[in-house]
């Protein structure tokens, strides 16, 4: 294994925690996911509004494609400043309002769910902390089960959010084939991580780049944005996603 810069050790460790994190999420949050799916069906929800920032906002882009393509749900991204700065919250109508936040502490995300509750809309949260402000504002809480996040760049949190969204999509249609595919994800992630040495070799060529673009579409559109964010955070490279 190539030598790891000590300043990046937390990032490296948390990247390699992903198989265990995803296995734990799949094992321990099925019931919570099922409750959210049951609420969507019971209330005949026809669209979902997601409030998120940064990495979690990129996970929300994935939800737009997955829940749209597989569950025929319209998914929109909230503009928290309408709630916190302009004091002009939109009407949610027959929506589920979903907050996604690793810490659950973002006041603007909490404000969106608080307004949804005031309007009588059902609310749910994907967060790492069941005792957070976001969890308190939600009717349903799905814990990401990612453990303590010590690195600046969120890694295991992002893939946990994607997996939780995929779990919800599967629960809405009770598709055993897709459910089985989900259960194979931790092993597939472990296989990808085993290619670390090869990735380090490939990355060597790009050590001195000063700008780049990341490209993705459909289900990968969100990860094009997340990859751009990570490169900016970790390498100070100018990166634009398309």
Short mmCIF file of N, CA and C in Angstrom, two decimals, residues 88-169:
data_model
loop_
_atom_site.label_atom_id
_atom_site.label_comp_id
_atom_site.label_asym_id
_atom_site.label_seq_id
_atom_site.Cartn_x
_atom_site.Cartn_y
_atom_site.Cartn_z
N UNK A 88 -40.38 33.78 3.04
CA UNK A 88 -41.43 33.53 2.06
C UNK A 88 -41.46 32.05 1.70
N UNK A 89 -41.75 31.19 2.67
CA UNK A 89 -41.73 29.75 2.39
C UNK A 89 -42.82 29.35 1.40
N UNK A 90 -42.50 28.49 0.44
CA UNK A 90 -43.52 28.01 -0.50
C UNK A 90 -44.49 27.06 0.17
N UNK A 91 -45.63 26.84 -0.48
CA UNK A 91 -46.60 25.87 0.02
C UNK A 91 -46.15 24.47 -0.41
N UNK A 92 -46.13 23.55 0.55
CA UNK A 92 -45.65 22.21 0.25
C UNK A 92 -46.72 21.31 -0.36
N UNK A 93 -47.97 21.60 -0.07
CA UNK A 93 -49.02 20.76 -0.62
C UNK A 93 -48.88 19.33 -0.14
N UNK A 94 -49.10 18.39 -1.06
CA UNK A 94 -49.05 16.97 -0.70
C UNK A 94 -47.64 16.42 -0.89
N UNK A 95 -46.70 17.01 -0.13
CA UNK A 95 -45.29 16.61 -0.25
C UNK A 95 -44.80 15.98 1.03
N UNK A 96 -43.81 15.10 0.89
CA UNK A 96 -42.97 14.71 2.01
C UNK A 96 -41.77 15.63 1.99
N UNK A 97 -41.45 16.24 3.11
CA UNK A 97 -40.30 17.14 3.19
C UNK A 97 -39.17 16.40 3.91
N UNK A 98 -38.07 16.22 3.21
CA UNK A 98 -36.95 15.41 3.69
C UNK A 98 -35.73 16.29 3.91
N UNK A 99 -35.20 16.26 5.12
CA UNK A 99 -33.96 16.97 5.43
C UNK A 99 -32.80 15.98 5.46
N UNK A 100 -31.70 16.33 4.79
CA UNK A 100 -30.51 15.48 4.78
C UNK A 100 -29.34 16.28 5.34
N UNK A 101 -28.76 15.81 6.42
CA UNK A 101 -27.64 16.51 7.05
C UNK A 101 -26.87 15.54 7.92
N UNK A 102 -25.56 15.45 7.70
CA UNK A 102 -24.73 14.57 8.52
C UNK A 102 -24.85 14.93 9.99
N UNK A 103 -24.65 16.20 10.31
CA UNK A 103 -24.65 16.64 11.70
C UNK A 103 -26.04 16.85 12.26
N UNK A 104 -26.98 17.19 11.38
CA UNK A 104 -28.33 17.53 11.85
C UNK A 104 -28.40 18.87 12.54
N UNK A 105 -27.35 19.68 12.39
CA UNK A 105 -27.28 20.95 13.11
C UNK A 105 -27.51 22.18 12.24
N UNK A 106 -27.63 22.01 10.95
CA UNK A 106 -27.76 23.17 10.06
C UNK A 106 -29.09 23.89 10.29
N UNK A 107 -29.06 25.12 10.81
CA UNK A 107 -30.30 25.82 11.13
C UNK A 107 -31.20 26.03 9.92
N UNK A 108 -30.61 26.26 8.74
CA UNK A 108 -31.45 26.50 7.57
C UNK A 108 -32.20 25.24 7.15
N UNK A 109 -31.55 24.08 7.29
CA UNK A 109 -32.23 22.82 6.95
C UNK A 109 -33.34 22.54 7.96
N UNK A 110 -33.05 22.78 9.22
CA UNK A 110 -34.05 22.58 10.28
C UNK A 110 -35.25 23.49 10.05
N UNK A 111 -34.99 24.72 9.60
CA UNK A 111 -36.09 25.68 9.40
C UNK A 111 -37.06 25.21 8.32
N UNK A 112 -36.55 24.51 7.31
CA UNK A 112 -37.42 24.00 6.25
C UNK A 112 -38.36 22.94 6.82
N UNK A 113 -37.83 22.03 7.63
CA UNK A 113 -38.68 20.99 8.21
C UNK A 113 -39.65 21.57 9.23
N UNK A 114 -39.21 22.58 9.98
CA UNK A 114 -40.10 23.20 10.96
C UNK A 114 -41.29 23.84 10.25
N UNK A 115 -41.04 24.50 9.13
CA UNK A 115 -42.14 25.12 8.37
C UNK A 115 -43.05 24.05 7.77
N UNK A 116 -42.46 22.96 7.32
CA UNK A 116 -43.28 21.86 6.78
C UNK A 116 -44.22 21.33 7.84
N UNK A 117 -43.72 21.16 9.03
CA UNK A 117 -44.57 20.70 10.13
C UNK A 117 -45.69 21.69 10.40
N UNK A 118 -45.35 22.99 10.37
CA UNK A 118 -46.36 24.02 10.61
C UNK A 118 -47.48 23.93 9.58
N UNK A 119 -47.10 23.57 8.34
CA UNK A 119 -48.09 23.45 7.27
C UNK A 119 -48.82 22.11 7.30
N UNK A 120 -48.38 21.20 8.17
CA UNK A 120 -49.02 19.90 8.25
C UNK A 120 -48.48 18.86 7.29
N UNK A 121 -47.34 19.15 6.67
CA UNK A 121 -46.73 18.18 5.76
C UNK A 121 -45.90 17.16 6.54
N UNK A 122 -45.87 15.91 6.12
CA UNK A 122 -45.03 14.92 6.80
C UNK A 122 -43.55 15.23 6.56
N UNK A 123 -42.73 14.92 7.55
CA UNK A 123 -41.31 15.24 7.47
C UNK A 123 -40.47 14.02 7.83
N UNK A 124 -39.28 13.96 7.24
CA UNK A 124 -38.33 12.89 7.54
C UNK A 124 -36.93 13.46 7.50
N UNK A 125 -36.00 12.79 8.19
CA UNK A 125 -34.62 13.24 8.24
C UNK A 125 -33.68 12.06 8.00
N UNK A 126 -32.64 12.30 7.20
CA UNK A 126 -31.51 11.39 7.10
C UNK A 126 -30.35 12.09 7.79
N UNK A 127 -29.90 11.55 8.91
CA UNK A 127 -28.85 12.20 9.67
C UNK A 127 -28.06 11.17 10.46
N UNK A 128 -26.89 11.57 10.89
CA UNK A 128 -26.03 10.68 11.66
C UNK A 128 -26.36 10.71 13.14
N UNK A 129 -27.17 11.69 13.55
CA UNK A 129 -27.40 11.91 14.98
C UNK A 129 -28.90 11.97 15.29
N UNK A 130 -29.37 10.96 16.02
CA UNK A 130 -30.79 10.88 16.34
C UNK A 130 -31.22 11.91 17.37
N UNK A 131 -30.26 12.56 18.06
CA UNK A 131 -30.60 13.57 19.06
C UNK A 131 -30.33 14.98 18.55
N UNK A 132 -30.24 15.16 17.24
CA UNK A 132 -29.93 16.47 16.66
C UNK A 132 -31.20 17.31 16.50
N UNK A 133 -31.00 18.59 16.21
CA UNK A 133 -32.14 19.49 15.97
C UNK A 133 -32.96 19.03 14.77
N UNK A 134 -32.28 18.56 13.74
CA UNK A 134 -33.00 18.09 12.55
C UNK A 134 -33.87 16.88 12.88
N UNK A 135 -33.33 15.96 13.64
CA UNK A 135 -34.11 14.78 14.03
C UNK A 135 -35.33 15.19 14.85
N UNK A 136 -35.15 16.18 15.73
CA UNK A 136 -36.27 16.66 16.55
C UNK A 136 -37.37 17.28 15.70
N UNK A 137 -37.00 17.85 14.55
CA UNK A 137 -37.97 18.52 13.69
C UNK A 137 -38.69 17.55 12.75
N UNK A 138 -38.25 16.29 12.73
CA UNK A 138 -38.77 15.33 11.76
C UNK A 138 -39.74 14.35 12.40
N UNK A 139 -40.75 13.95 11.64
CA UNK A 139 -41.67 12.90 12.09
C UNK A 139 -40.99 11.52 12.05
N UNK A 140 -40.10 11.34 11.09
CA UNK A 140 -39.40 10.07 10.92
C UNK A 140 -37.90 10.34 10.79
N UNK A 141 -37.10 9.51 11.43
CA UNK A 141 -35.66 9.68 11.39
C UNK A 141 -35.00 8.39 10.92
N UNK A 142 -34.14 8.53 9.91
CA UNK A 142 -33.30 7.42 9.45
C UNK A 142 -31.87 7.78 9.81
N UNK A 143 -31.25 6.98 10.67
CA UNK A 143 -29.88 7.24 11.08
C UNK A 143 -28.91 6.66 10.04
N UNK A 144 -27.91 7.44 9.70
CA UNK A 144 -26.94 7.01 8.69
C UNK A 144 -25.97 5.95 9.22
N UNK A 145 -25.83 5.87 10.54
CA UNK A 145 -24.99 4.85 11.17
C UNK A 145 -23.54 4.92 10.70
N UNK A 146 -23.05 6.13 10.41
CA UNK A 146 -21.71 6.28 9.86
C UNK A 146 -20.64 6.42 10.93
N UNK A 147 -21.03 6.57 12.19
CA UNK A 147 -20.03 6.77 13.22
C UNK A 147 -19.45 8.18 13.17
N UNK A 148 -18.51 8.46 14.04
CA UNK A 148 -17.92 9.79 14.12
C UNK A 148 -17.22 10.15 12.81
N UNK A 149 -17.49 11.34 12.34
CA UNK A 149 -16.84 11.83 11.14
C UNK A 149 -15.78 12.86 11.54
N UNK A 150 -14.51 12.52 11.33
CA UNK A 150 -13.42 13.38 11.80
C UNK A 150 -12.74 14.16 10.68
N UNK A 151 -12.84 13.68 9.46
CA UNK A 151 -12.20 14.40 8.36
C UNK A 151 -13.09 15.52 7.87
N UNK A 152 -12.49 16.54 7.28
CA UNK A 152 -13.24 17.66 6.73
C UNK A 152 -14.09 17.21 5.56
N UNK A 153 -13.52 16.36 4.72
CA UNK A 153 -14.23 15.89 3.54
C UNK A 153 -15.11 14.69 3.88
N UNK A 154 -16.41 14.86 3.72
CA UNK A 154 -17.34 13.76 4.01
C UNK A 154 -17.20 12.68 2.93
N UNK A 155 -16.98 11.46 3.34
CA UNK A 155 -16.86 10.35 2.41
C UNK A 155 -17.89 9.27 2.74
N UNK A 156 -17.73 8.64 3.89
CA UNK A 156 -18.65 7.58 4.29
C UNK A 156 -20.07 8.12 4.45
N UNK A 157 -20.20 9.40 4.81
CA UNK A 157 -21.53 10.01 4.94
C UNK A 157 -22.24 10.05 3.59
N UNK A 158 -21.50 10.43 2.55
CA UNK A 158 -22.12 10.56 1.22
C UNK A 158 -22.66 9.21 0.74
N UNK A 159 -21.85 8.17 0.81
CA UNK A 159 -22.32 6.88 0.32
C UNK A 159 -23.43 6.31 1.21
N UNK A 160 -23.40 6.65 2.50
CA UNK A 160 -24.50 6.23 3.38
C UNK A 160 -25.80 6.92 2.97
N UNK A 161 -25.72 8.20 2.62
CA UNK A 161 -26.92 8.93 2.18
C UNK A 161 -27.47 8.34 0.89
N UNK A 162 -26.58 8.03 -0.06
CA UNK A 162 -27.04 7.41 -1.30
C UNK A 162 -27.72 6.07 -1.03
N UNK A 163 -27.12 5.29 -0.13
CA UNK A 163 -27.69 3.98 0.18
C UNK A 163 -29.04 4.10 0.86
N UNK A 164 -29.18 5.06 1.78
CA UNK A 164 -30.47 5.26 2.45
C UNK A 164 -31.55 5.65 1.44
N UNK A 165 -31.20 6.50 0.48
CA UNK A 165 -32.14 6.89 -0.56
C UNK A 165 -32.53 5.68 -1.40
N UNK A 166 -31.55 4.85 -1.75
CA UNK A 166 -31.84 3.64 -2.51
C UNK A 166 -32.72 2.68 -1.71
N UNK A 167 -32.48 2.59 -0.41
CA UNK A 167 -33.32 1.74 0.44
C UNK A 167 -34.77 2.21 0.41
N UNK A 168 -34.98 3.52 0.45
CA UNK A 168 -36.34 4.05 0.40
C UNK A 168 -36.99 3.72 -0.94
N UNK A 169 -36.25 3.89 -2.02
CA UNK A 169 -36.78 3.57 -3.34
C UNK A 169 -37.23 2.12 -3.43
#
